[in-house]
Amino acid sequence: MSAGPLQQSERARIALLPENVRNQIAAGEVVERPASVVKELVENALDAGSTRIEVELEEGGGRLVRVRDDGCGMPFEDLRLAFAPHATSKLRTSEDLEHIASLGFRGEALASIGSVARARITSRERGERTGWRIDDEGGQIGEPLEAGAAEGTLIEVRELFFNVPARRRFLKQPATELARCLDVVQRLALAHPGVAFVLTHEGKRVFDVESGMDLRARVRRAFGAELAAALVPLESEQAGMRLSGWVAPPRFARADSSRQMFFLNGRYLRDKLLVRALKEGYRGFLFDTRSPVAFLELALDPARVDVNVHPQKSEVRFREERAVFGFVAHAVREAVKQCDMATPGAQLVERALAREGFEPTRSLPFAPEPRPHAPERQPLQVFERPGSFVPPAPGALLQVARTYIVRTLPEGFEVIDQHALHERITYEGLLADLRAGKFERQRLLLPELVELSRSELLLVTGAREELARAGFELEPFGETTIALQAYPARLQRLRAGELVRAIAAALEEGKKLGREELLESVLQRAACRASVMAGDELELSEMRELIERGRALESDQTCVHGRPTRVRFTLADLERAFLRTT
Ligand code: ADP
Ligand code: MG
C-alpha cells in the first residue's frame, strides 16, 4: 500500500493534493458560473434520453439551479458514484474517445459541481418502484438514501461557490447571470428539436418550447417572428458531411455572435473554424465587423472530429479542417444568395412613426414573388427555397436626386441606390472574366500617368503580373509615376488616378490575403471606382438596362461592400405610414 496523499516524508516538498482540493481545481475549468452548471446538467438530461427538461433558477442561478428530467434515471449503484470524479457511464476505454456520440464523457461535471456547491441528486430509474437521493456538500459526499421520486432525475445545486468566496465575488448581477443561463438553454433547445424545454426564474416562465417545435419555430420563439420569417433554408451534403439549418439575410447581422449557432451532432459549439467559414460564406454581402445570424447543424461521423480538446467541450478539432471549411463556406454562400437582401420599408416606416410618437406595430413582411425560372445549380445543392426572391421586370422608373432610382412593383415600390447596384454588376462581370481567364481589354492610345508614393509604386509594380491577369496593364514610369496602358473594358467610367490608387490601397490592405482573394478585392475596388456614381444623370434606357442586368445576376441585392442596393416598400408599409391599418 502506498502512503496517503498527506502522509509523505518530512523532507518532501511535493505532495499529492487531497481529493476535494483536486476537484475544486478541476471545477475551475468546468464551472465558471451558474450558466455552466445549467449547461452540464441539461446535457446530462439530454444524454439520459429525456423528452422534457425543466430548469428553475433563483437569483440568476447563484442561489439555486434545479433541473428536472424524464430520462432514464439512475439506480442506487450509479447514484453512489455520480459525484465521484472521473465516474461516467458514457465511456469505458480510451478507444471510446475516438468516436464520442454523447454530450458528456469526461465524468467531471457532477464531481466539480458538488465540490463548489450544495448539490443533491434525486433519481428513480425507469421501471423501478422507488427512488434514491444523494447529497454532496462542497465535496462531502453522503450515502444514497431511499426517497420518493418521479421517474427521471432531479438535480438541485444551491449556493454556488459558497465555499470558494473568490469565485462567488466574481459572479455578476442576477440579471446578467440569468441572461447567460437563458443563452445556454436556448442554444440547447435549438440543438434538440425533439425535446421540450421550460426555463423559469423566481417562479416566472422565461422561455419554453414544446417537443413538436422544429428549429425554425424555436428560433421564432427565442428571437421573434421577423427573423424567423426571413430565414432561408440550407441543406447540403458532401463527402459524408451534412449541413442543414437556416441563414438570415445580411441585414440581421449583429455586433455580437449571440445569434450564431453551430450544432455538431447535437452539441453546440463556438468553434473558430466554423465561425470563419460562416463569415466567408457571407463575404461581400456584409460589413466585415458584423456577425451574420445563422443556425446550422453539421453532422459527420464522430470519428472525424475530436471533441476532447476543451474542458467545456465547446471547441473541437476537425480531422480534415480544409474540407470542412470549404464545404461550410460554399453551402452558406449558396444559401445567402437566396436571401431577400433589400431593406424592408417597414423598418423605416416604423422608425419614422416612432419618431412621431406613434405606437410600434408588428412588422409586415414582404410577400416574395415566385421565381420565374429556377436558376441552374451545382449538383451539390438540394435546396427547396420557399423564401427566395426574384425582383420582377422593371416597371415605371424615376431618377431622384441623380442618385436613386424609384421603381414601381406589383406589391409597392422600391428605391434603388444606382451606384451600389452598378458596382455589384460591374464586379460580378469582372469576376466572371477573371474565372474564365479572359478579359476584354481597353487599350489606351496615350497611357494615363498616375503619381503614387514610392511604397505604392513598389506594391503595384510587384503585383504587375497578377494585375495583368485581372486585365490591368501597368508600367513603372520614373520614380513615383506609373503608366496605365490597358484596363478591363467593363470599367465604364475610367478615372485613371482614382482607379490606380484604389488598386494600390487594395494591395496594401490585402497583404495577408491569398492570391485569388487579393485579386477579388482589387476588382471590388475597381468596380467601385469605375461605376455610375451618385450624382450621375441617367437616361431612362440606362436605368432600365441597369435593372435588367441586375436581374440577370445571381444576387444584385447588395453592393460589393455589403450595403443593400435597395429599400422596398410594400402596400402594407404605405397603409401603415398613412395610418390606414387598424
Ligand atoms: P459525464 O456526463 O461526462 O459522464 P457527469 O459528471 O456529468 O459526467 O455525470 C456522471 C454520470 O452520472 C453520467 O455518466 C451518467 O451516468 C450519470 N448522470 C448524470 N446526470 C444524469 C441524469 N440527468 N440522468 C441519468 N443519469 C445521469
Ligand atoms: Mg455530463
PDB file of N, CA, C and O in Angstrom, residues 32-35 57 59-62 170-183:
ATOM      1  N   GLU A  32     -17.754  27.801 -14.233  1.00  0.00           N
ATOM      2  CA  GLU A  32     -17.337  29.180 -14.129  1.00  0.00           C
ATOM      3  C   GLU A  32     -18.409  30.020 -13.474  1.00  0.00           C
ATOM      4  O   GLU A  32     -18.146  30.984 -12.798  1.00  0.00           O
ATOM      5  N   ARG A  33     -19.664  29.674 -13.768  1.00  0.00           N
ATOM      6  CA  ARG A  33     -20.801  30.478 -13.334  1.00  0.00           C
ATOM      7  C   ARG A  33     -22.058  29.632 -13.424  1.00  0.00           C
ATOM      8  O   ARG A  33     -21.996  28.492 -13.889  1.00  0.00           O
ATOM      9  N   PRO A  34     -23.207  30.152 -12.952  1.00  0.00           N
ATOM     10  CA  PRO A  34     -24.429  29.339 -12.989  1.00  0.00           C
ATOM     11  C   PRO A  34     -24.712  28.758 -14.372  1.00  0.00           C
ATOM     12  O   PRO A  34     -25.166  27.611 -14.476  1.00  0.00           O
ATOM     13  N   ALA A  35     -24.437  29.523 -15.421  1.00  0.00           N
ATOM     14  CA  ALA A  35     -24.735  29.024 -16.770  1.00  0.00           C
ATOM     15  C   ALA A  35     -23.965  27.736 -17.066  1.00  0.00           C
ATOM     16  O   ALA A  35     -24.457  26.869 -17.790  1.00  0.00           O
ATOM     17  N   LEU A  57     -34.525  28.535 -11.819  1.00  0.00           N
ATOM     18  CA  LEU A  57     -33.414  29.316 -11.276  1.00  0.00           C
ATOM     19  C   LEU A  57     -33.902  30.267 -10.198  1.00  0.00           C
ATOM     20  O   LEU A  57     -35.030  30.738 -10.250  1.00  0.00           O
ATOM     21  N   GLU A  59     -32.172  33.785  -8.191  1.00  0.00           N
ATOM     22  CA  GLU A  59     -31.053  34.743  -8.190  1.00  0.00           C
ATOM     23  C   GLU A  59     -30.079  34.472  -9.322  1.00  0.00           C
ATOM     24  O   GLU A  59     -28.876  34.308  -9.108  1.00  0.00           O
ATOM     25  N   GLY A  60     -30.599  34.387 -10.522  1.00  0.00           N
ATOM     26  CA  GLY A  60     -29.735  34.188 -11.691  1.00  0.00           C
ATOM     27  C   GLY A  60     -29.040  32.832 -11.673  1.00  0.00           C
ATOM     28  O   GLY A  60     -28.113  32.601 -12.446  1.00  0.00           O
ATOM     29  N   GLY A  61     -29.465  31.929 -10.786  1.00  0.00           N
ATOM     30  CA  GLY A  61     -28.854  30.606 -10.697  1.00  0.00           C
ATOM     31  C   GLY A  61     -27.824  30.514  -9.586  1.00  0.00           C
ATOM     32  O   GLY A  61     -27.429  29.427  -9.196  1.00  0.00           O
ATOM     33  N   GLY A  62     -27.403  31.651  -9.044  1.00  0.00           N
ATOM     34  CA  GLY A  62     -26.393  31.657  -7.978  1.00  0.00           C
ATOM     35  C   GLY A  62     -26.931  31.025  -6.701  1.00  0.00           C
ATOM     36  O   GLY A  62     -26.209  30.363  -5.962  1.00  0.00           O
ATOM     37  N   PHE A 170     -16.928  36.879  -7.967  1.00  0.00           N
ATOM     38  CA  PHE A 170     -16.729  37.060  -9.403  1.00  0.00           C
ATOM     39  C   PHE A 170     -18.053  37.023 -10.172  1.00  0.00           C
ATOM     40  O   PHE A 170     -18.143  37.458 -11.306  1.00  0.00           O
ATOM     41  N   LEU A 171     -19.093  36.510  -9.520  1.00  0.00           N
ATOM     42  CA  LEU A 171     -20.388  36.426 -10.208  1.00  0.00           C
ATOM     43  C   LEU A 171     -20.982  37.810 -10.425  1.00  0.00           C
ATOM     44  O   LEU A 171     -20.814  38.711  -9.624  1.00  0.00           O
ATOM     45  N   LYS A 172     -21.708  37.948 -11.547  1.00  0.00           N
ATOM     46  CA  LYS A 172     -22.313  39.240 -11.888  1.00  0.00           C
ATOM     47  C   LYS A 172     -23.705  39.373 -11.278  1.00  0.00           C
ATOM     48  O   LYS A 172     -24.181  38.475 -10.582  1.00  0.00           O
ATOM     49  N   GLN A 173     -24.360  40.487 -11.558  1.00  0.00           N
ATOM     50  CA  GLN A 173     -25.748  40.695 -11.144  1.00  0.00           C
ATOM     51  C   GLN A 173     -26.613  39.508 -11.579  1.00  0.00           C
ATOM     52  O   GLN A 173     -26.382  38.961 -12.650  1.00  0.00           O
ATOM     53  N   PRO A 174     -27.648  39.158 -10.789  1.00  0.00           N
ATOM     54  CA  PRO A 174     -28.533  38.051 -11.190  1.00  0.00           C
ATOM     55  C   PRO A 174     -29.052  38.198 -12.622  1.00  0.00           C
ATOM     56  O   PRO A 174     -29.130  37.213 -13.347  1.00  0.00           O
ATOM     57  N   ALA A 175     -29.399  39.431 -13.020  1.00  0.00           N
ATOM     58  CA  ALA A 175     -29.951  39.601 -14.373  1.00  0.00           C
ATOM     59  C   ALA A 175     -28.931  39.161 -15.433  1.00  0.00           C
ATOM     60  O   ALA A 175     -29.286  38.551 -16.448  1.00  0.00           O
ATOM     61  N   THR A 176     -27.671  39.457 -15.189  1.00  0.00           N
ATOM     62  CA  THR A 176     -26.624  39.088 -16.149  1.00  0.00           C
ATOM     63  C   THR A 176     -26.433  37.573 -16.176  1.00  0.00           C
ATOM     64  O   THR A 176     -26.323  36.962 -17.240  1.00  0.00           O
ATOM     65  N   GLU A 177     -26.396  36.977 -14.968  1.00  0.00           N
ATOM     66  CA  GLU A 177     -26.230  35.520 -14.911  1.00  0.00           C
ATOM     67  C   GLU A 177     -27.435  34.824 -15.540  1.00  0.00           C
ATOM     68  O   GLU A 177     -27.287  33.830 -16.252  1.00  0.00           O
ATOM     69  N   LEU A 178     -28.624  35.395 -15.309  1.00  0.00           N
ATOM     70  CA  LEU A 178     -29.827  34.823 -15.911  1.00  0.00           C
ATOM     71  C   LEU A 178     -29.722  34.867 -17.438  1.00  0.00           C
ATOM     72  O   LEU A 178     -30.054  33.890 -18.114  1.00  0.00           O
ATOM     73  N   ALA A 179     -29.248  35.992 -17.964  1.00  0.00           N
ATOM     74  CA  ALA A 179     -29.138  36.119 -19.422  1.00  0.00           C
ATOM     75  C   ALA A 179     -28.224  35.023 -19.977  1.00  0.00           C
ATOM     76  O   ALA A 179     -28.488  34.436 -21.022  1.00  0.00           O
ATOM     77  N   ARG A 180     -27.153  34.725 -19.247  1.00  0.00           N
ATOM     78  CA  ARG A 180     -26.243  33.676 -19.729  1.00  0.00           C
ATOM     79  C   ARG A 180     -26.889  32.299 -19.654  1.00  0.00           C
ATOM     80  O   ARG A 180     -26.693  31.458 -20.525  1.00  0.00           O
ATOM     81  N   CYS A 181     -27.655  32.080 -18.581  1.00  0.00           N
ATOM     82  CA  CYS A 181     -28.348  30.790 -18.461  1.00  0.00           C
ATOM     83  C   CYS A 181     -29.359  30.647 -19.591  1.00  0.00           C
ATOM     84  O   CYS A 181     -29.493  29.581 -20.196  1.00  0.00           O
ATOM     85  N   LEU A 182     -30.064  31.749 -19.879  1.00  0.00           N
ATOM     86  CA  LEU A 182     -31.054  31.720 -20.949  1.00  0.00           C
ATOM     87  C   LEU A 182     -30.374  31.394 -22.281  1.00  0.00           C
ATOM     88  O   LEU A 182     -30.870  30.582 -23.065  1.00  0.00           O
ATOM     89  N   ASP A 183     -29.235  32.015 -22.516  1.00  0.00           N
ATOM     90  CA  ASP A 183     -28.491  31.745 -23.750  1.00  0.00           C
ATOM     91  C   ASP A 183     -28.171  30.250 -23.875  1.00  0.00           C
ATOM     92  O   ASP A 183     -28.364  29.641 -24.924  1.00  0.00           O
TER      93      ASP A 183
END
